[in-house]
PDB file of C-alpha atoms in Angstrom:
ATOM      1  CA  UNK A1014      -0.474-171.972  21.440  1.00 46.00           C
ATOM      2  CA  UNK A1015      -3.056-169.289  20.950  1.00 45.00           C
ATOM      3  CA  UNK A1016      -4.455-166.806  23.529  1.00 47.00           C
ATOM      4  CA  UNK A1017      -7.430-168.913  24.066  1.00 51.00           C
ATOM      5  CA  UNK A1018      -5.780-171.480  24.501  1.00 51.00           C
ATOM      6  CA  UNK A1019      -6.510-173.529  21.570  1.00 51.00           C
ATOM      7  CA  UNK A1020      -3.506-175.211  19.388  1.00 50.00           C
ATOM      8  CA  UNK A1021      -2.066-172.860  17.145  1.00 50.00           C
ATOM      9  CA  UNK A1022      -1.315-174.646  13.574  1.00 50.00           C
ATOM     10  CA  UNK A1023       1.510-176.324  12.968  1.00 48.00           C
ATOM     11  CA  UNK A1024       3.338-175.809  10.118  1.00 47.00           C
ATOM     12  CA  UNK A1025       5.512-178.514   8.196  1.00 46.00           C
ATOM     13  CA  UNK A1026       8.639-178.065   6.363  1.00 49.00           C
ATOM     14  CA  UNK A1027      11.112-180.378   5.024  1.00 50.00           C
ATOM     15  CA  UNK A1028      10.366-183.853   3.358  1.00 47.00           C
ATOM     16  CA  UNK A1029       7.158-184.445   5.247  1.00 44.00           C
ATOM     17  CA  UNK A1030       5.870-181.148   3.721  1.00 46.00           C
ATOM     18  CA  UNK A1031       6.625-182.997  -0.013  1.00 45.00           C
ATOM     19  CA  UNK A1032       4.657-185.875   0.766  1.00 42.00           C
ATOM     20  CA  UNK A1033       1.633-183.905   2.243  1.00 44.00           C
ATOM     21  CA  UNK A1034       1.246-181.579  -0.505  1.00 47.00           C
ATOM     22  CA  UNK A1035       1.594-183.983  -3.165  1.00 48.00           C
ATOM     23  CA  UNK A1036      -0.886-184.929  -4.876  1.00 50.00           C
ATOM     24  CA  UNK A1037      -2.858-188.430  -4.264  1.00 52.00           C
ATOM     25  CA  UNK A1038      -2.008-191.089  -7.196  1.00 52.00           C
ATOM     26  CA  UNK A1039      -5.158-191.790  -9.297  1.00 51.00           C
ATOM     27  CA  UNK A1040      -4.559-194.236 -11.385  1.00 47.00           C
ATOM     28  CA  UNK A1041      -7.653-194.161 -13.411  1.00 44.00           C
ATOM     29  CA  UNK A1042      -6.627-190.477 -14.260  1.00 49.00           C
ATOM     30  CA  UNK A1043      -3.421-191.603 -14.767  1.00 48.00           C
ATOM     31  CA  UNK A1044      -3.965-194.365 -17.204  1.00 42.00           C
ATOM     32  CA  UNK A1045      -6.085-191.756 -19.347  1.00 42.00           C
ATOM     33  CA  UNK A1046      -3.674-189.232 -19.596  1.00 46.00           C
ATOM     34  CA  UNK A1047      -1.333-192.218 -21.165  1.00 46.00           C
ATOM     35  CA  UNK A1048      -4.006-192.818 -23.437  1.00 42.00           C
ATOM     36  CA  UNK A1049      -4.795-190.301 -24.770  1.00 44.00           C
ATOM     37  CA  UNK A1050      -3.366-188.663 -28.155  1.00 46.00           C
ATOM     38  CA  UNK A1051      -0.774-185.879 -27.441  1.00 47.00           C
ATOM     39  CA  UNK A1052      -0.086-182.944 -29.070  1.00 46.00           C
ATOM     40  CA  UNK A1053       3.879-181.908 -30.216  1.00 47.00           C
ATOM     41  CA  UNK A1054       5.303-180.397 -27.544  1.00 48.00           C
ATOM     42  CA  UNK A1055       3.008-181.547 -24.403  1.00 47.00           C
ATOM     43  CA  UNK A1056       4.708-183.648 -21.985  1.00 47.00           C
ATOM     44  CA  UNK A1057       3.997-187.215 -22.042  1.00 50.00           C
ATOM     45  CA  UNK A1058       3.409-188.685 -18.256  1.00 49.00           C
ATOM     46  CA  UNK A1059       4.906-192.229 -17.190  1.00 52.00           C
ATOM     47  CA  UNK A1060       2.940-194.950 -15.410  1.00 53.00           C
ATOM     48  CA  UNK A1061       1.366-194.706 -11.772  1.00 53.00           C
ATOM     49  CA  UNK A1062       4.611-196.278  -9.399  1.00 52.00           C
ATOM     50  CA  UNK A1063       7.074-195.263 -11.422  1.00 52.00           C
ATOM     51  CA  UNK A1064       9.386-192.640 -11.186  1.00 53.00           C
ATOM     52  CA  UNK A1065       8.146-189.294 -12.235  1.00 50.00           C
ATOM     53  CA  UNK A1066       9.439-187.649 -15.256  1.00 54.00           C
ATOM     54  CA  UNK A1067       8.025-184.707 -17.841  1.00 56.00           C
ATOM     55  CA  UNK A1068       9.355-185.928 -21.312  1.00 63.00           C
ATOM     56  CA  UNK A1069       8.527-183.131 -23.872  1.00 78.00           C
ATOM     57  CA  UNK A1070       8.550-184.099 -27.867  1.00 79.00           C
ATOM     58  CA  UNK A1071       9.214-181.432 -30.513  1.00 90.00           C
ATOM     59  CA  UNK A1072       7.513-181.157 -33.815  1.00 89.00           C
ATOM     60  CA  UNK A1073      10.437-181.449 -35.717  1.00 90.00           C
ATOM     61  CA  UNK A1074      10.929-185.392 -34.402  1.00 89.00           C
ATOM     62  CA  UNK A1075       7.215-186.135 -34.201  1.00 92.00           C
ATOM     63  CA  UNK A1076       8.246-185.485 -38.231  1.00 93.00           C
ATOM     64  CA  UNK A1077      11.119-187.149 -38.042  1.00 91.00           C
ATOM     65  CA  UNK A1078       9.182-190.301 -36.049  1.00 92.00           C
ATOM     66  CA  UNK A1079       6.705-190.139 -38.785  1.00 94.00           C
ATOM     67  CA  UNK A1080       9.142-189.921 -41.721  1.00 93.00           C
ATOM     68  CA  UNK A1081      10.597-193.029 -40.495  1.00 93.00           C
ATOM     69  CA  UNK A1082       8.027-195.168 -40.487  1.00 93.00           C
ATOM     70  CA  UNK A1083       6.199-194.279 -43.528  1.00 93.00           C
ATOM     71  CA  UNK A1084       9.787-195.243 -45.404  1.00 93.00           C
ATOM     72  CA  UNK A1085       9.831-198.386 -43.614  1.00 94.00           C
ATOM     73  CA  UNK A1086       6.416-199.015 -44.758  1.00 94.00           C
ATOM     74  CA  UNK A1087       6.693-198.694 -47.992  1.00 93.00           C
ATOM     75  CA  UNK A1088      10.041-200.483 -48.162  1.00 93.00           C
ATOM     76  CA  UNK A1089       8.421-203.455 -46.925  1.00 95.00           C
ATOM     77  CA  UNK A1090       5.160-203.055 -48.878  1.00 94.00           C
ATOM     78  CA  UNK A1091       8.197-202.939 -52.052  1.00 94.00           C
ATOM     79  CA  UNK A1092       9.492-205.790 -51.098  1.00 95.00           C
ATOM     80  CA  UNK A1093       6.268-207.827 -50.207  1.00 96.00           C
ATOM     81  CA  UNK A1094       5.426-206.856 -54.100  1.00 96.00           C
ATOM     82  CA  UNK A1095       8.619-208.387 -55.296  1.00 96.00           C
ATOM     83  CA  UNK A1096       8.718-211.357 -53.926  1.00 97.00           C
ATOM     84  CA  UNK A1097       5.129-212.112 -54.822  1.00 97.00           C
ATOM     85  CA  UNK A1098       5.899-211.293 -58.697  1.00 97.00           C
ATOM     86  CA  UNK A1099       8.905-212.971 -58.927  1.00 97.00           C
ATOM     87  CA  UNK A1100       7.391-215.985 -56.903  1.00 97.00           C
ATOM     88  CA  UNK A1101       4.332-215.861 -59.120  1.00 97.00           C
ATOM     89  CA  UNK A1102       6.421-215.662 -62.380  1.00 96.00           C
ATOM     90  CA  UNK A1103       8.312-218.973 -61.534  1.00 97.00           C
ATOM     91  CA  UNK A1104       5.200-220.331 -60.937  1.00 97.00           C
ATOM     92  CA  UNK A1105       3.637-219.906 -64.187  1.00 95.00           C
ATOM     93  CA  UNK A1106       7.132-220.733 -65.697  1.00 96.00           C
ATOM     94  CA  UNK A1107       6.887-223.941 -64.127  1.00 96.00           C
ATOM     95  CA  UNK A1108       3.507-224.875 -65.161  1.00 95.00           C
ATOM     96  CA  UNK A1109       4.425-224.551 -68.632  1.00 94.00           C
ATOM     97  CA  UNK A1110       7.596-226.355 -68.387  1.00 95.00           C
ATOM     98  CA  UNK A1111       6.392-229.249 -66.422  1.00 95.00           C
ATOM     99  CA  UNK A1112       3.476-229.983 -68.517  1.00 93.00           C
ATOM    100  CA  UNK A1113       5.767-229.904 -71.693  1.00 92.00           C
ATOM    101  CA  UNK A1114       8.263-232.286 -70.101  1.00 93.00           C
ATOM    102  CA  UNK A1115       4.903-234.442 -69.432  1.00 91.00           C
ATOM    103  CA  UNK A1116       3.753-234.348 -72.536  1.00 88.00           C
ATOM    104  CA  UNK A1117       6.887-235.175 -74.166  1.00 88.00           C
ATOM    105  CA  UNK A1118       7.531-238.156 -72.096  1.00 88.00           C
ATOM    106  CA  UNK A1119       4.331-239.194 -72.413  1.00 83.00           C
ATOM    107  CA  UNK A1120       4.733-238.764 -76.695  1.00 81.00           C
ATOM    108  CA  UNK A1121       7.689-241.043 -76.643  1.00 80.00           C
ATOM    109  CA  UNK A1122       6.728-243.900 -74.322  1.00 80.00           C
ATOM    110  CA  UNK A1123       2.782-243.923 -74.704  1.00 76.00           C
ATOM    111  CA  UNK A1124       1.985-242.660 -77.665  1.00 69.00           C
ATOM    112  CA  UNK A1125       3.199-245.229 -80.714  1.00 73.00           C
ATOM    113  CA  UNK A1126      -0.342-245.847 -81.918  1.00 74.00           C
ATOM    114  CA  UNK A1127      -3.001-244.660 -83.680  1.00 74.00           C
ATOM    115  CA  UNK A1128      -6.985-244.720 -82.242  1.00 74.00           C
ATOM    116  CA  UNK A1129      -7.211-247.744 -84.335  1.00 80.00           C
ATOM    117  CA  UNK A1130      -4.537-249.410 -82.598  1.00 78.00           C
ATOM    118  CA  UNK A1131      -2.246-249.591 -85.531  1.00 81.00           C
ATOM    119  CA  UNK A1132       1.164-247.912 -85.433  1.00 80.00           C
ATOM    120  CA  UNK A1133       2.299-244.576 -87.552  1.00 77.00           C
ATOM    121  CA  UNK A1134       3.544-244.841 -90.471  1.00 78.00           C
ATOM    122  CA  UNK A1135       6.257-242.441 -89.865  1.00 74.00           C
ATOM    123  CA  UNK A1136       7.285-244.252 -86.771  1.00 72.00           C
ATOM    124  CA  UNK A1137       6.822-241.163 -84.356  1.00 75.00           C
ATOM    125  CA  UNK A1138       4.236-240.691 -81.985  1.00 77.00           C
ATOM    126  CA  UNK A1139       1.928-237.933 -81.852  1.00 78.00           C
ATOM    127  CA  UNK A1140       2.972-234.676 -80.544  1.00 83.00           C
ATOM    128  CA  UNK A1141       0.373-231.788 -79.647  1.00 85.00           C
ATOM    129  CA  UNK A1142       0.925-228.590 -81.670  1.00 86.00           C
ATOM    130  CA  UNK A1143      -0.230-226.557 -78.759  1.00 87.00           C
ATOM    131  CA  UNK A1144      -0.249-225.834 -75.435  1.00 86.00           C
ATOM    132  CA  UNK A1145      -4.045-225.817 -74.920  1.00 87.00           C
ATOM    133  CA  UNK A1146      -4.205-229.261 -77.137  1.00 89.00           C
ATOM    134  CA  UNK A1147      -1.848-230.700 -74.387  1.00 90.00           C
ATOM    135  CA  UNK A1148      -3.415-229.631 -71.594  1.00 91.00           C
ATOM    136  CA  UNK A1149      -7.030-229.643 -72.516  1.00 89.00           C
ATOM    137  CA  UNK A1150      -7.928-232.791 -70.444  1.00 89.00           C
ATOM    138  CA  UNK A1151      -8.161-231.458 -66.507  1.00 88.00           C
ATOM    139  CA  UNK A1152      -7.844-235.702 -65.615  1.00 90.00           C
ATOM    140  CA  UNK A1153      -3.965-236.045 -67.241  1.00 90.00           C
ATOM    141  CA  UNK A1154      -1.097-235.137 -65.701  1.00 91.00           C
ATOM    142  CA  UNK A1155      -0.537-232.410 -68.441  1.00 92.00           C
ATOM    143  CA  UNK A1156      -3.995-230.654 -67.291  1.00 93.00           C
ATOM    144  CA  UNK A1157      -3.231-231.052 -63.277  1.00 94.00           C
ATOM    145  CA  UNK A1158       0.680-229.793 -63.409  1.00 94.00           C
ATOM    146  CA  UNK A1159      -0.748-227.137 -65.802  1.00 95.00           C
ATOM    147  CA  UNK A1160      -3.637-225.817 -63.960  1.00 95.00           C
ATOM    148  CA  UNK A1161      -1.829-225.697 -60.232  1.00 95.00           C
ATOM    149  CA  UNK A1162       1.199-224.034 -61.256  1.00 96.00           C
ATOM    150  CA  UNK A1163      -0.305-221.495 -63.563  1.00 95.00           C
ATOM    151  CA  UNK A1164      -3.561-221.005 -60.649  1.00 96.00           C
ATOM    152  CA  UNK A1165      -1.214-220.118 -58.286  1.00 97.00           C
ATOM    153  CA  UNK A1166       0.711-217.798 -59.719  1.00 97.00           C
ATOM    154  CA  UNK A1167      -1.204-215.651 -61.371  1.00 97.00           C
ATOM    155  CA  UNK A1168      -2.986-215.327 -57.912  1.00 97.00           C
ATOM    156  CA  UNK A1169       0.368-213.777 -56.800  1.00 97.00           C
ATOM    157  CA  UNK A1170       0.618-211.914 -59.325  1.00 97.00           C
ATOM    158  CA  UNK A1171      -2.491-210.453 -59.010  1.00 97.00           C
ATOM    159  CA  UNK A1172      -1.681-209.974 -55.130  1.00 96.00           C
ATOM    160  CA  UNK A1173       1.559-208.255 -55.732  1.00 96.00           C
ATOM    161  CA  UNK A1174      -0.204-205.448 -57.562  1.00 95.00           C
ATOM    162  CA  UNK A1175       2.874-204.733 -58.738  1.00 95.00           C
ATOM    163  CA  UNK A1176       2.139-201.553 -61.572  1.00 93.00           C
ATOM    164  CA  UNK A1177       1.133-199.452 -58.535  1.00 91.00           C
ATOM    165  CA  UNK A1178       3.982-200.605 -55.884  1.00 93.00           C
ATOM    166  CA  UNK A1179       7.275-201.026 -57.848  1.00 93.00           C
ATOM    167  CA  UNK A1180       8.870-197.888 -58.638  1.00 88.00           C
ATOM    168  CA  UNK A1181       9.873-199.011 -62.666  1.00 90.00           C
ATOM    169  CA  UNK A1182       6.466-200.239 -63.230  1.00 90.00           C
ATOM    170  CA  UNK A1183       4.385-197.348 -62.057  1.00 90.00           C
ATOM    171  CA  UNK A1184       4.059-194.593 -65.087  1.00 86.00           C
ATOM    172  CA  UNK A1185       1.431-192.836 -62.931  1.00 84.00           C
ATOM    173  CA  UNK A1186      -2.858-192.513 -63.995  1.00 81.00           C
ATOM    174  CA  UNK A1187      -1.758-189.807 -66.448  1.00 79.00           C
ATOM    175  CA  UNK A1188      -1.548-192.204 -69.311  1.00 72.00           C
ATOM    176  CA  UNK A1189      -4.849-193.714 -70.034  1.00 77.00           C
ATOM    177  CA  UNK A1190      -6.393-195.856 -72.442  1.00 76.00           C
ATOM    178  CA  UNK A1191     -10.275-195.352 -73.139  1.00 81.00           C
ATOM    179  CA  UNK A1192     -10.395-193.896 -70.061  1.00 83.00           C
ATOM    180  CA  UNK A1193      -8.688-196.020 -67.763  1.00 87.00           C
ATOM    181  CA  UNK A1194      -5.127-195.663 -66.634  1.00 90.00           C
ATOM    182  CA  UNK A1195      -2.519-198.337 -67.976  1.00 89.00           C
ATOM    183  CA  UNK A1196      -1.816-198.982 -64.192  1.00 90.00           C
ATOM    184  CA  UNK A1197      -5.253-200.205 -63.830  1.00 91.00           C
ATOM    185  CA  UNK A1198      -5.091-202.431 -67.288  1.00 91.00           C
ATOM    186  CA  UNK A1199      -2.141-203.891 -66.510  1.00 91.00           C
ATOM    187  CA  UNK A1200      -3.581-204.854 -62.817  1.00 93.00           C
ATOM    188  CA  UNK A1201      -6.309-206.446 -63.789  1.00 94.00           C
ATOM    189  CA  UNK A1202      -5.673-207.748 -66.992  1.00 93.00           C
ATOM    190  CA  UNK A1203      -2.547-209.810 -67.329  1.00 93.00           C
ATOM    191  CA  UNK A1204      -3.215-211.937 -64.033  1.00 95.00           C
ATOM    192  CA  UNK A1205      -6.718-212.640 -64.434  1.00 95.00           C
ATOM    193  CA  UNK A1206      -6.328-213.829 -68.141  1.00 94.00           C
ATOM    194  CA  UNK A1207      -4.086-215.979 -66.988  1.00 93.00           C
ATOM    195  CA  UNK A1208      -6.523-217.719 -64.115  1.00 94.00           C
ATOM    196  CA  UNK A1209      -8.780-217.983 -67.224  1.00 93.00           C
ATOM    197  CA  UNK A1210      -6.446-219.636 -69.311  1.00 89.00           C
ATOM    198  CA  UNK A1211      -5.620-222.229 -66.876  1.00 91.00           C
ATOM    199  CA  UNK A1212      -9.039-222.769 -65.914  1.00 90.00           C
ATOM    200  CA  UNK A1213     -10.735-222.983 -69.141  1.00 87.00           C
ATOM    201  CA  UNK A1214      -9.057-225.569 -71.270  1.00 70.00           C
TER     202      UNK A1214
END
């Protein structure tokens, strides 16, 4: 007590002096701090209720962290490019083989007559001497088989953009032709001709 009588002020130690000096939780503060970016090195702090912790990272394995994941980026982006061409390539494959099977079958059970109605001379049937002549009419089977199979994978082709992801088909924009890089012909050549092709018939 002090001379004149009033309370003197206490002072705390011990556990109880912990609890009063710590700071109040803010949560809003808190949830901020978590939020926002952090530089290498600062220390990262942990949810409000949990139990408190300073976690420091260094700039060698923020570098690390981000070495990582760029390599597992581009591995999948690889693969993602693969897959598409060699999906796309069957495709296309397929469209050609399906309408010639079609067409043959078609030669050898349909086609023993002439427009006139009369049969060949020869005794064979009719056989188109091209692709296009086989698959000209969109309303056969020929046309249909040819124009999904084809459609579709020249689309992914085209989606694989695979001169610029795969690793033995990129030569780099060095090499150009009138201007434009080989990359960029073979890009946007190859796939799109062949959407024309089985569109137009």
């Amino acid at each position: 007590l002090k001379a004149d009588g009033g309370a003197a002020p206490a002072v705390i130690s011990g556990p109880i002096a912990t609890l009063a000096s710590a700071r109040p939780p803010n949560p809003v503060q808190d949830f901020v701090a978590m939020a926002s970016p952090k530089s290498p090195g600062t220390p990262q702090m942990r949810p409000p209720g949990s139990e408190f912790e300073i976690q420091t990272v260094t700039l060698e394995e923020r570098i690390r962290a981000i070495g990582a994941q760029t390599s597992f980026i581009e591995a999948v982006s690889r693969k993602r490019s693969a897959n598409l061409l060699f999906v796309g390539s069957i495709s296309g494959l397929l469209g050609f083989l399906f309408a010639f099977a079609i067409g043959f079958i078609a030669s050898q059970t349909q086609g023993t007559k002439d427009l006139n109605g009369k049969p060949f001379k020869s005794g064979r049937s009719y056989f188109p001497s091209t692709v296009s002549e086989m698959v000209h009419d969109p309303g056969q089977p020929t046309g249909k088989v040819f124009f999904a199979f084809c459609f579709v994978g020249a689309v992914f082709i085209f989606k694989s953009w695979y001169p610029m992801q795969l690793r033995n088909a990129y030569i780099g924009d060095d090499t150009q032709c009138c201007g434009i890089s080989w990359v960029t012909v073979r890009q946007f050549v190859p796939a799109p001709g062949m959407m024309m092709l089985s569109i137009i018939t």
